[in-house]
């Protein structure tokens, strides 16, 4: 069974792309078990322009994309650039 990171590497070796995996939002509360919610919204170029439908920590992409797209914009809050 191929692990998560191996799947990402294999996908990026086939074609440079933005690889997106669903993730969990974890809501921690004091004194009880955390509530987990799957974050897996449909994602397209249009949805990204309209409202960010991905979690930044759930993506992987080739380093060369930074040369093409430019660095992160420090004026954008959190890591949503």
Phi, psi and omega in degrees: 000123183282132180283170183305308183293323177297322177296319179295313180301315180299317179297318181287333176289329181288321182196129176301128185198175171265119181259126183239133176237144174299157179219175179250135167268129182247122178255110182268139177233152180286127174082005178217170179292145178296148174267129179249137180229127179292131176249100184213065181278152175302135184234133176213171177302322180293317181294327179290328177287325183281308178204141186292116183251022176229157173262126185305325182282358180256014181242157173219148181199161179294144180303329181301336179300330179296323178295323182283317186267340183093170182286170176298148179271113183292346179279350179272130183296154179053226180240033186270012178297000000 
